[in-house]
Amino acid sequence: MKTEPRRKERAMKSPEEMKSLLDRMAVGHLAMTTEEGPYVVPVNYLFAEGCIYLHSGPKGRKIELLRKDPRVCFLVDEPGPQVRWDKGCGISQIYESVMCFGRAEFVEGVEEKKRILEMMVRKFLPSVSPF
């Protein structure tokens, strides 16, 4: 699902800008569907090979919801300064954000899990060898 930004003058200009934001941020927000409505949790993640990988324990509300309905929305944002703006109330918040829609899939293979975890550890702790 691709949507056009309301404020085109503020939209990221290229896929490389979006990838850069996904690469440099540490926390994103994962939105899922419940019978009561939306459920959003902050998560550490890795953007690699065109996928967003999350690390999680094997149980909990998030896992239950993803197994029941794998449709997700993932948001990463980086706030910038507040600035004067010649419209509305006279100020505006500058930020960058990427919003992705998709379906969650669980990585099942031990070797694949290990490979992804190694990449994730290198992202967050580049001087530490995980294995």
PDB file of C-alpha atoms in Angstrom, residues 11-122:
ATOM      1  CA  ALA A  11       8.379  14.169   1.778  1.00  0.00           C
ATOM      2  CA  MET A  12      11.623  12.242   1.509  1.00  0.00           C
ATOM      3  CA  LYS A  13      12.892  12.510  -2.021  1.00  0.00           C
ATOM      4  CA  SER A  14      14.338   9.053  -2.563  1.00  0.00           C
ATOM      5  CA  PRO A  15      14.316   5.440  -1.367  1.00  0.00           C
ATOM      6  CA  GLU A  16      17.915   6.000  -0.232  1.00  0.00           C
ATOM      7  CA  GLU A  17      16.725   8.636   2.282  1.00  0.00           C
ATOM      8  CA  MET A  18      14.174   6.179   3.657  1.00  0.00           C
ATOM      9  CA  LYS A  19      16.769   3.390   3.886  1.00  0.00           C
ATOM     10  CA  SER A  20      19.161   5.750   5.658  1.00  0.00           C
ATOM     11  CA  LEU A  21      16.582   6.570   8.325  1.00  0.00           C
ATOM     12  CA  LEU A  22      15.731   2.883   8.779  1.00  0.00           C
ATOM     13  CA  ASP A  23      19.449   2.051   9.062  1.00  0.00           C
ATOM     14  CA  ARG A  24      20.355   4.709  11.628  1.00  0.00           C
ATOM     15  CA  MET A  25      17.458   4.534  14.074  1.00  0.00           C
ATOM     16  CA  ALA A  26      17.353   2.000  16.905  1.00  0.00           C
ATOM     17  CA  VAL A  27      13.677   2.005  17.893  1.00  0.00           C
ATOM     18  CA  GLY A  28      10.576   1.735  15.741  1.00  0.00           C
ATOM     19  CA  HIS A  29       6.904   1.344  16.545  1.00  0.00           C
ATOM     20  CA  LEU A  30       5.065  -1.811  15.532  1.00  0.00           C
ATOM     21  CA  ALA A  31       1.286  -1.495  15.149  1.00  0.00           C
ATOM     22  CA  MET A  32      -0.939  -4.563  15.200  1.00  0.00           C
ATOM     23  CA  THR A  33      -4.655  -5.244  15.259  1.00  0.00           C
ATOM     24  CA  THR A  34      -6.596  -6.487  18.266  1.00  0.00           C
ATOM     25  CA  GLU A  35     -10.303  -7.071  18.797  1.00  0.00           C
ATOM     26  CA  GLU A  36     -10.299  -3.908  20.930  1.00  0.00           C
ATOM     27  CA  GLY A  37      -8.492  -1.806  18.326  1.00  0.00           C
ATOM     28  CA  PRO A  38      -4.896  -0.873  17.474  1.00  0.00           C
ATOM     29  CA  TYR A  39      -1.980  -2.000  19.632  1.00  0.00           C
ATOM     30  CA  VAL A  40       1.408  -0.296  19.204  1.00  0.00           C
ATOM     31  CA  VAL A  41       4.699  -1.231  20.857  1.00  0.00           C
ATOM     32  CA  PRO A  42       8.194   0.227  20.589  1.00  0.00           C
ATOM     33  CA  VAL A  43      10.735  -2.338  19.389  1.00  0.00           C
ATOM     34  CA  ASN A  44      14.415  -2.589  18.553  1.00  0.00           C
ATOM     35  CA  TYR A  45      14.796  -3.635  14.951  1.00  0.00           C
ATOM     36  CA  LEU A  46      17.212  -4.304  12.137  1.00  0.00           C
ATOM     37  CA  PHE A  47      16.640  -3.174   8.566  1.00  0.00           C
ATOM     38  CA  ALA A  48      18.545  -5.547   6.297  1.00  0.00           C
ATOM     39  CA  GLU A  49      18.064  -7.170   2.911  1.00  0.00           C
ATOM     40  CA  GLY A  50      14.904  -5.128   2.348  1.00  0.00           C
ATOM     41  CA  CYS A  51      13.255  -6.545   5.486  1.00  0.00           C
ATOM     42  CA  ILE A  52      12.606  -5.268   8.980  1.00  0.00           C
ATOM     43  CA  TYR A  53      13.656  -7.810  11.596  1.00  0.00           C
ATOM     44  CA  LEU A  54      12.474  -7.625  15.210  1.00  0.00           C
ATOM     45  CA  HIS A  55      13.974  -9.412  18.176  1.00  0.00           C
ATOM     46  CA  SER A  56      11.485 -10.693  20.708  1.00  0.00           C
ATOM     47  CA  GLY A  57      10.855 -13.246  23.366  1.00  0.00           C
ATOM     48  CA  PRO A  58       8.902 -16.335  22.286  1.00  0.00           C
ATOM     49  CA  LYS A  59       5.733 -15.415  24.197  1.00  0.00           C
ATOM     50  CA  GLY A  60       3.632 -12.388  25.021  1.00  0.00           C
ATOM     51  CA  ARG A  61       0.820 -10.276  23.668  1.00  0.00           C
ATOM     52  CA  LYS A  62       2.776  -9.111  20.607  1.00  0.00           C
ATOM     53  CA  ILE A  63       3.568 -12.686  19.542  1.00  0.00           C
ATOM     54  CA  GLU A  64      -0.013 -13.828  20.118  1.00  0.00           C
ATOM     55  CA  LEU A  65      -1.367 -10.950  18.039  1.00  0.00           C
ATOM     56  CA  LEU A  66       1.082 -11.534  15.189  1.00  0.00           C
ATOM     57  CA  ARG A  67       0.213 -15.220  15.028  1.00  0.00           C
ATOM     58  CA  LYS A  68      -3.493 -14.386  14.951  1.00  0.00           C
ATOM     59  CA  ASP A  69      -3.267 -11.558  12.390  1.00  0.00           C
ATOM     60  CA  PRO A  70       0.118 -10.890  10.739  1.00  0.00           C
ATOM     61  CA  ARG A  71      -0.880  -7.535   9.191  1.00  0.00           C
ATOM     62  CA  VAL A  72       1.340  -4.798  10.598  1.00  0.00           C
ATOM     63  CA  CYS A  73       2.326  -1.191  10.257  1.00  0.00           C
ATOM     64  CA  PHE A  74       5.848  -0.158  11.257  1.00  0.00           C
ATOM     65  CA  LEU A  75       6.877   3.444  11.924  1.00  0.00           C
ATOM     66  CA  VAL A  76      10.325   4.913  12.436  1.00  0.00           C
ATOM     67  CA  ASP A  77      10.744   8.606  13.074  1.00  0.00           C
ATOM     68  CA  GLU A  78      13.487  11.052  13.950  1.00  0.00           C
ATOM     69  CA  PRO A  79      12.447  14.389  15.424  1.00  0.00           C
ATOM     70  CA  GLY A  80      14.170  17.583  14.413  1.00  0.00           C
ATOM     71  CA  PRO A  81      13.721  21.166  15.586  1.00  0.00           C
ATOM     72  CA  GLN A  82      10.557  23.164  15.962  1.00  0.00           C
ATOM     73  CA  VAL A  83      10.583  26.077  13.536  1.00  0.00           C
ATOM     74  CA  ARG A  84       8.573  29.151  12.732  1.00  0.00           C
ATOM     75  CA  TRP A  85       5.946  28.442  10.086  1.00  0.00           C
ATOM     76  CA  ASP A  86       3.932  30.946   8.107  1.00  0.00           C
ATOM     77  CA  LYS A  87       0.775  28.813   8.337  1.00  0.00           C
ATOM     78  CA  GLY A  88      -1.500  27.573  11.090  1.00  0.00           C
ATOM     79  CA  CYS A  89      -0.351  28.448  14.593  1.00  0.00           C
ATOM     80  CA  GLY A  90       3.014  29.822  13.469  1.00  0.00           C
ATOM     81  CA  ILE A  91       5.260  26.889  14.384  1.00  0.00           C
ATOM     82  CA  SER A  92       5.916  23.462  12.957  1.00  0.00           C
ATOM     83  CA  GLN A  93       7.789  20.343  13.983  1.00  0.00           C
ATOM     84  CA  ILE A  94      10.448  19.157  11.566  1.00  0.00           C
ATOM     85  CA  TYR A  95      10.947  15.380  11.492  1.00  0.00           C
ATOM     86  CA  GLU A  96      11.680  12.483   9.204  1.00  0.00           C
ATOM     87  CA  SER A  97       9.623   9.337   9.208  1.00  0.00           C
ATOM     88  CA  VAL A  98       9.122   6.116   7.311  1.00  0.00           C
ATOM     89  CA  MET A  99       5.909   4.127   7.571  1.00  0.00           C
ATOM     90  CA  CYS A 100       5.821   0.570   6.246  1.00  0.00           C
ATOM     91  CA  PHE A 101       2.853  -1.744   5.813  1.00  0.00           C
ATOM     92  CA  GLY A 102       3.206  -5.498   5.494  1.00  0.00           C
ATOM     93  CA  ARG A 103       2.772  -8.938   6.986  1.00  0.00           C
ATOM     94  CA  ALA A 104       4.864 -10.325   9.807  1.00  0.00           C
ATOM     95  CA  GLU A 105       6.601 -13.638   9.272  1.00  0.00           C
ATOM     96  CA  PHE A 106       8.430 -15.619  11.921  1.00  0.00           C
ATOM     97  CA  VAL A 107      12.008 -16.700  11.249  1.00  0.00           C
ATOM     98  CA  GLU A 108      12.061 -20.369  12.190  1.00  0.00           C
ATOM     99  CA  GLY A 109      15.457 -21.805  11.222  1.00  0.00           C
ATOM    100  CA  VAL A 110      18.184 -21.763  13.874  1.00  0.00           C
ATOM    101  CA  GLU A 111      20.946 -20.782  11.422  1.00  0.00           C
ATOM    102  CA  GLU A 112      18.817 -17.996   9.938  1.00  0.00           C
ATOM    103  CA  LYS A 113      17.954 -16.710  13.424  1.00  0.00           C
ATOM    104  CA  LYS A 114      21.650 -16.736  14.353  1.00  0.00           C
ATOM    105  CA  ARG A 115      22.643 -14.875  11.166  1.00  0.00           C
ATOM    106  CA  ILE A 116      20.037 -12.144  11.750  1.00  0.00           C
ATOM    107  CA  LEU A 117      20.892 -11.853  15.440  1.00  0.00           C
ATOM    108  CA  GLU A 118      24.570 -11.391  14.548  1.00  0.00           C
ATOM    109  CA  MET A 119      23.634  -8.508  12.222  1.00  0.00           C
ATOM    110  CA  MET A 120      21.437  -6.993  14.919  1.00  0.00           C
ATOM    111  CA  VAL A 121      24.180  -7.161  17.544  1.00  0.00           C
ATOM    112  CA  ARG A 122      26.631  -5.538  15.094  1.00  0.00           C
TER     113      ARG A 122
END
